[in-house]
């Protein structure tokens, strides 16, 4: 176990920022608890007033990574530009800033069930929420949001299959994820170039286009008593709905839910559409390439479980890709744990 993310305590929040937060929630904070969840070191608190009302506060702070800092700023801009996100997630109360600290204050959402484990009805309701979110894309999302392919690249870099077919530490890191490194290298030699060329079609994935979240995973879903909430919106952008669901499915499978094929069928059934086979090939290739180029990388300070959760998504994504393309699977992964 590599430990939890290093999140700051409420006492570390500058006093003047605490005062701004109290102004946003309309009263003094009587109690503040760190909220665990997610894979980054963002400051996350459940705040209670003496009257019992609760609020959620998330923020970036001097110990946050550069990407984490940019993500919070983007997320606030997205909440401000699209108040209708409150239909799919918590309502936004406002933001506050002090030096290197920047926070967003939100309605707090109480969890009624913990996921994982993924029960069948939880998978169904998460997918129904994703379909409803895609279907509700406002007209102006197409003009006011950045294209999805810019956003993931902007926050996380462009690496994928093309980087893995070149000799170097990225390729070595990927191969080291398998029991039989030599066999994994042979698999990559046989298929890597084709996968790199399929990935180039990523920006042109067909099917319905809409606003997309691009970071849907169980830690960004809250199963409340009345509905499921989607949280954590830094990558809100405009692009193929298939890409959004395709980034979610490997985590669903990796956490013991339906496999990627079945998860996609569920989405198609709820939405009443069927994606083109070639688009599914492209989407699964892009997603598997994304995780393949990262899961074997060196640890990143402040993100102790990131490589683990990338592996958790990589292997279902590879299975999906091999299944839809009808190619041999890579060899068995080395066992891994958080
Ligand atoms: N509005 C909210 N109410 C209650 N808990 C929340 C709320 N938003 C997020 N959380 C919890 O806090 C965790 C971290 O929040 P998130 O917005 O995902 O930040 P991060 O960028 O650190 O992933 C989530 O995984 C979720 O468990
Ligand atoms: Mg999150």
Coordinates of C-alpha atoms and ligand atoms in Angstrom, one line a residue:
X1 CA 0.0 0.0 0.0
X2 CA 1.6 3.3 -1.1
X3 CA -0.5 5.4 1.2
X4 CA -3.1 8.2 0.9
X5 CA -2.7 11.4 -1.0
X6 CA -1.1 14.2 1.1
X7 CA -4.2 16.5 1.7
X8 CA -4.0 19.5 3.9
X9 CA -5.9 19.9 7.1
X10 CA -8.5 22.7 7.6
X11 CA -6.1 24.4 10.1
X12 CA -3.7 24.9 7.2
X13 CA -6.2 26.9 5.2
X14 CA -5.2 30.6 5.5
X15 CA -7.5 32.4 7.9
X16 CA -8.5 35.0 5.4
X17 CA -9.6 32.3 2.9
X18 CA -11.5 30.6 5.7
X19 CA -13.3 33.9 6.3
X20 CA -14.2 34.1 2.5
X21 CA -15.5 30.5 2.6
X22 CA -17.6 31.3 5.7
X23 CA -19.1 34.3 3.8
X24 CA -20.1 31.9 0.9
X25 CA -21.8 29.4 3.2
X26 CA -23.4 32.2 5.3
X27 CA -22.0 31.2 8.7
X28 CA -19.1 30.0 10.7
X29 CA -17.6 26.6 10.1
X30 CA -18.2 24.5 13.3
X31 CA -16.6 21.4 12.0
X32 CA -14.4 20.6 9.0
X33 CA -13.4 17.0 8.0
X34 CA -11.0 16.0 5.2
X35 CA -12.9 14.1 2.5
X36 CA -10.9 11.2 1.0
X37 CA -11.6 10.2 -2.6
X38 CA -9.9 10.8 -5.9
X39 CA -6.3 10.3 -6.7
X40 CA -4.8 13.8 -6.2
X41 CA -3.7 15.8 -3.2
X42 CA -6.5 18.5 -3.6
X43 CA -7.8 20.0 -0.4
X44 CA -11.2 18.6 0.1
X45 CA -13.4 19.3 3.1
X46 CA -16.9 18.5 4.3
X47 CA -17.8 21.7 6.2
X48 CA -20.6 21.9 8.8
X49 CA -22.1 24.9 10.3
X50 CA -23.4 24.9 13.9
X51 CA -26.9 24.8 12.5
X52 CA -26.1 21.4 11.0
X53 CA -26.0 22.5 7.3
X54 CA -23.1 20.9 5.4
X55 CA -21.1 22.1 2.3
X56 CA -18.2 20.7 0.3
X57 CA -15.1 22.7 -0.4
X58 CA -12.3 21.7 -2.7
X59 CA -9.2 23.6 -3.4
X60 CA -5.7 23.9 -4.8
X61 CA -2.9 24.9 -2.4
X62 CA 0.9 25.3 -2.4
X63 CA 1.4 21.5 -2.2
X64 CA -0.8 20.7 -5.2
X65 CA 0.7 19.7 -8.6
X66 CA 0.7 22.1 -11.5
X67 CA -2.0 20.0 -13.3
X68 CA -4.1 19.9 -10.1
X69 CA -3.9 23.7 -9.8
X70 CA -4.9 24.2 -13.4
X71 CA -7.7 21.7 -13.0
X72 CA -9.3 23.6 -10.1
X73 CA -9.2 26.9 -12.0
X74 CA -10.8 25.2 -15.1
X75 CA -13.4 23.5 -13.0
X76 CA -14.5 26.8 -11.4
X77 CA -14.7 28.4 -14.9
X78 CA -16.8 25.5 -16.0
X79 CA -19.2 25.8 -13.1
X80 CA -19.5 29.5 -13.7
X81 CA -20.1 29.2 -17.4
X82 CA -22.5 26.3 -17.2
X83 CA -24.8 26.5 -14.1
X84 CA -26.8 23.7 -15.7
X85 CA -24.1 21.3 -14.5
X86 CA -26.0 21.4 -11.2
X87 CA -28.6 19.1 -12.9
X88 CA -25.9 16.4 -13.0
X89 CA -23.8 17.2 -10.0
X90 CA -23.7 19.5 -7.0
X91 CA -24.6 23.1 -7.2
X92 CA -21.8 25.6 -7.2
X93 CA -21.9 28.3 -4.5
X94 CA -18.8 30.3 -5.6
X95 CA -15.0 30.5 -5.5
X96 CA -12.4 32.1 -3.2
X97 CA -8.7 32.9 -3.5
X98 CA -5.8 33.7 -1.3
X99 CA -2.2 33.6 -2.6
X100 CA -1.5 30.1 -3.9
X101 CA -4.9 28.9 -2.5
X102 CA -8.0 28.7 -4.8
X103 CA -11.2 27.0 -3.7
X104 CA -14.6 26.1 -5.0
X105 CA -17.5 25.8 -2.6
X106 CA -20.3 23.4 -3.5
X107 CA -23.5 21.9 -2.2
X108 CA -22.5 18.8 -0.2
X109 CA -23.9 15.5 -1.4
X110 CA -24.5 12.6 1.0
X111 CA -23.5 9.1 -0.3
X112 CA -26.2 6.5 0.2
X113 CA -24.2 3.5 -1.2
X114 CA -20.5 3.0 -1.7
X115 CA -19.3 2.1 -5.1
X116 CA -17.2 0.0 -5.8
X117 CA -18.4 -2.7 -5.4
X118 CA -20.4 -2.2 -8.5
X119 CA -23.9 -3.7 -8.1
X120 CA -25.7 -4.2 -11.4
X121 CA -28.2 -1.4 -10.6
X122 CA -25.4 1.0 -9.8
X123 CA -23.8 0.4 -13.2
X124 CA -27.2 0.9 -14.8
X125 CA -27.9 4.2 -13.0
X126 CA -24.4 5.5 -13.6
X127 CA -24.8 4.9 -17.3
X128 CA -28.3 6.4 -17.3
X129 CA -26.8 9.5 -15.8
X130 CA -24.0 9.7 -18.4
X131 CA -26.6 9.3 -21.2
X132 CA -28.8 12.0 -19.6
X133 CA -25.8 14.3 -19.3
X134 CA -24.7 13.8 -22.9
X135 CA -28.3 14.2 -24.2
X136 CA -28.7 17.5 -22.3
X137 CA -25.7 19.2 -24.0
X138 CA -26.7 22.8 -24.4
X139 CA -26.5 24.4 -27.8
X140 CA -23.7 26.8 -26.8
X141 CA -21.5 23.9 -25.6
X142 CA -20.3 23.4 -29.3
X143 CA -19.1 27.0 -29.5
X144 CA -18.1 27.9 -25.8
X145 CA -16.3 24.7 -24.8
X146 CA -12.9 23.6 -26.1
X147 CA -12.6 20.5 -28.2
X148 CA -12.2 17.3 -26.2
X149 CA -8.9 16.4 -27.9
X150 CA -7.3 19.7 -26.7
X151 CA -8.4 19.2 -23.2
X152 CA -7.0 15.8 -22.4
X153 CA -3.7 16.7 -24.1
X154 CA -3.6 20.0 -22.3
X155 CA -3.9 18.5 -18.8
X156 CA -2.2 15.2 -19.3
X157 CA 0.1 15.3 -22.3
X158 CA -0.2 13.6 -25.7
X159 CA 1.5 10.2 -25.1
X160 CA -0.1 7.1 -26.6
X161 CA 0.8 4.1 -28.8
X162 CA 3.1 6.3 -31.0
X163 CA 5.3 6.9 -28.0
X164 CA 5.4 3.2 -27.0
X165 CA 6.7 1.9 -30.3
X166 CA 9.8 4.0 -29.9
X167 CA 12.6 2.5 -27.8
X168 CA 12.8 4.4 -24.5
X169 CA 11.7 4.5 -20.8
X170 CA 8.0 4.7 -21.7
X171 CA 8.1 1.5 -23.7
X172 CA 10.3 -0.2 -21.1
X173 CA 7.8 0.9 -18.3
X174 CA 4.9 -0.5 -20.3
X175 CA 6.6 -3.9 -21.0
X176 CA 7.6 -4.2 -17.3
X177 CA 3.9 -4.3 -16.4
X178 CA 3.7 -7.9 -17.8
X179 CA 4.9 -11.2 -16.4
X180 CA 6.6 -12.0 -19.6
X181 CA 8.3 -8.8 -20.8
X182 CA 9.7 -10.5 -23.9
X183 CA 6.3 -11.7 -25.0
X184 CA 4.8 -8.3 -24.3
X185 CA 7.5 -6.7 -26.5
X186 CA 6.7 -9.2 -29.3
X187 CA 3.0 -8.3 -29.0
X188 CA 3.8 -4.6 -29.2
X189 CA 6.1 -5.2 -32.2
X190 CA 3.3 -7.0 -34.0
X191 CA 0.5 -4.5 -33.2
X192 CA 1.9 -1.2 -32.0
X193 CA 2.4 0.5 -35.4
X194 CA -1.2 -0.3 -36.4
X195 CA -2.5 0.9 -33.1
X196 CA -0.5 4.1 -33.4
X197 CA -2.0 4.8 -36.8
X198 CA -5.6 4.0 -35.6
X199 CA -5.0 6.5 -32.7
X200 CA -4.3 9.2 -35.2
X201 CA -8.0 9.1 -36.1
X202 CA -8.9 9.9 -32.5
X203 CA -10.1 13.4 -33.2
X204 CA -12.5 12.2 -35.9
X205 CA -14.4 9.6 -33.8
X206 CA -17.9 9.5 -35.1
X207 CA -21.3 9.3 -33.5
X208 CA -23.1 12.0 -31.5
X209 CA -21.0 14.9 -30.2
X210 CA -21.9 16.7 -27.0
X211 CA -20.3 18.1 -23.9
X212 CA -18.2 15.4 -22.3
X213 CA -16.8 15.1 -18.7
X214 CA -13.7 13.0 -19.7
X215 CA -12.9 11.8 -16.2
X216 CA -15.8 9.6 -15.3
X217 CA -14.9 7.0 -12.6
X218 CA -16.4 5.8 -9.4
X219 CA -14.5 8.4 -7.4
X220 CA -16.2 11.1 -9.5
X221 CA -19.7 9.7 -9.0
X222 CA -21.7 10.0 -5.8
X223 CA -24.6 7.6 -5.4
X224 CA -27.0 9.7 -3.3
X225 CA -30.5 8.6 -2.1
X226 CA -32.4 10.4 -4.9
X227 CA -29.9 10.4 -7.8
X228 CA -26.4 9.9 -8.9
X229 CA -24.1 13.0 -9.0
X230 CA -21.2 13.5 -11.3
X231 CA -18.4 15.6 -9.7
X232 CA -15.0 17.0 -10.7
X233 CA -15.5 19.0 -13.9
X234 CA -12.1 20.4 -15.0
X235 CA -12.1 18.6 -18.4
X236 CA -15.6 19.6 -19.5
X237 CA -15.3 19.9 -23.2
X238 CA -17.0 19.3 -26.5
X239 CA -16.4 16.1 -28.4
X240 CA -17.6 12.5 -29.2
X241 CA -19.8 11.0 -26.5
X242 CA -18.2 7.7 -27.4
X243 CA -14.9 9.0 -26.1
X244 CA -16.4 9.9 -22.7
X245 CA -18.0 6.6 -22.2
X246 CA -14.9 4.8 -23.5
X247 CA -12.8 6.4 -20.8
X248 CA -15.2 5.3 -18.1
X249 CA -15.7 1.6 -19.2
X250 CA -12.2 0.3 -18.3
X251 CA -12.5 1.6 -14.7
X252 CA -16.0 0.1 -14.4
X253 CA -14.6 -3.3 -15.5
X254 CA -11.4 -3.0 -13.4
X255 CA -13.5 -2.3 -10.3
X256 CA -15.5 -5.5 -10.9
X257 CA -18.5 -4.1 -12.9
X258 CA -19.6 -5.1 -16.4
X259 CA -16.8 -5.6 -18.9
X260 CA -16.3 -2.9 -21.5
X261 CA -18.3 -4.5 -24.3
X262 CA -21.3 -5.0 -22.0
X263 CA -20.9 -1.5 -20.5
X264 CA -21.0 0.0 -24.0
X265 CA -24.1 -2.1 -24.9
X266 CA -25.8 -0.7 -21.8
X267 CA -25.0 2.8 -22.9
X268 CA -26.3 2.1 -26.5
X269 CA -29.5 0.5 -25.2
X270 CA -30.2 3.4 -22.8
X271 CA -29.5 6.0 -25.5
X272 CA -31.1 4.1 -28.3
X273 CA -28.1 4.3 -30.7
X274 CA -25.5 2.0 -32.0
X275 CA -21.9 3.2 -32.5
X276 CA -20.0 2.2 -35.7
X277 CA -17.6 -0.6 -35.2
X278 CA -14.7 1.4 -36.6
X279 CA -15.4 4.2 -34.1
X280 CA -15.4 1.7 -31.2
X281 CA -12.0 0.4 -32.5
X282 CA -10.7 3.9 -32.5
X283 CA -12.1 4.8 -29.1
X284 CA -10.8 1.7 -27.4
X285 CA -7.4 2.1 -29.1
X286 CA -7.1 5.7 -27.9
X287 CA -8.1 4.8 -24.4
X288 CA -5.9 1.8 -24.1
X289 CA -3.0 3.8 -25.5
X290 CA -3.6 6.6 -23.0
X291 CA -3.2 4.2 -20.1
X292 CA -0.5 2.1 -21.7
X293 CA 1.7 5.2 -22.0
X294 CA 1.2 6.1 -18.3
X295 CA 0.6 3.1 -16.1
X296 CA 4.2 2.0 -16.2
X297 CA 5.7 5.4 -15.6
X298 CA 7.7 6.4 -12.5
X299 CA 5.7 7.5 -9.4
X300 CA 4.6 11.1 -9.4
X301 CA 5.1 13.0 -6.0
X302 CA 1.8 13.7 -4.4
X303 CA -0.1 11.1 -6.4
X304 CA 0.8 7.8 -4.6
X305 CA -2.1 5.7 -6.1
X306 CA -2.1 7.1 -9.6
X307 CA 0.0 4.4 -11.3
X308 CA -2.1 1.7 -9.6
X309 CA -5.4 3.1 -10.8
X310 CA -4.0 3.5 -14.3
X311 CA -3.1 -0.2 -14.3
X312 CA -6.5 -1.0 -13.0
X313 CA -7.9 0.7 -16.2
X314 CA -5.2 -0.4 -18.6
X315 CA -5.8 -4.2 -18.6
X316 CA -9.6 -4.0 -19.2
X317 CA -8.9 -1.4 -21.9
X318 CA -6.4 -3.7 -23.6
X319 CA -8.8 -6.7 -23.4
X320 CA -11.6 -4.5 -24.9
X321 CA -9.3 -3.3 -27.7
X322 CA -8.1 -6.8 -28.6
X323 CA -11.7 -8.1 -28.4
X324 CA -13.2 -5.4 -30.8
X325 CA -10.2 -5.7 -33.2
X326 CA -10.2 -9.5 -33.1
X327 CA -6.4 -9.6 -32.3
X328 CA -4.5 -11.8 -29.8
X329 CA -4.3 -10.4 -26.2
X330 CA -1.0 -9.3 -24.7
X331 CA 0.5 -11.7 -22.1
X332 CA -0.6 -11.8 -18.4
X333 CA -0.1 -8.7 -16.3
X334 CA 2.2 -8.8 -13.3
X335 CA 0.0 -8.7 -10.1
X336 CA -0.3 -5.1 -8.8
X337 CA -1.8 -3.5 -5.8
X338 CA -2.4 0.1 -4.5
Ligands
LIG1 N1 -20.2 18.0 -3.5 C1 -19.7 17.0 -2.9 N2 -20.2 16.5 -1.7 C2 -19.7 15.5 -1.0 N3 -18.5 14.9 -1.4 C3 -18.0 15.3 -2.6 C4 -18.5 16.3 -3.3 N4 -17.7 16.5 -4.4 C5 -16.7 15.6 -4.3 N5 -16.9 14.8 -3.2 C6 -16.0 13.8 -2.7 O1 -14.7 14.3 -2.7 C7 -13.8 13.6 -3.5 C8 -12.8 14.5 -4.2 O2 -13.5 15.5 -4.9 P1 -13.2 15.7 -6.5 O3 -14.1 16.9 -6.9 O4 -13.4 14.5 -7.2 O5 -11.7 16.2 -6.4 P2 -10.3 15.6 -7.0 O6 -10.0 16.7 -8.0 O7 -9.4 15.6 -5.8 O8 -10.6 14.3 -7.5 C9 -14.7 12.8 -4.5 O9 -14.0 11.6 -4.9 C10 -15.9 12.6 -3.7 O10 -15.8 11.4 -3.0
LIG2 MG1 -12.1 13.5 -8.5

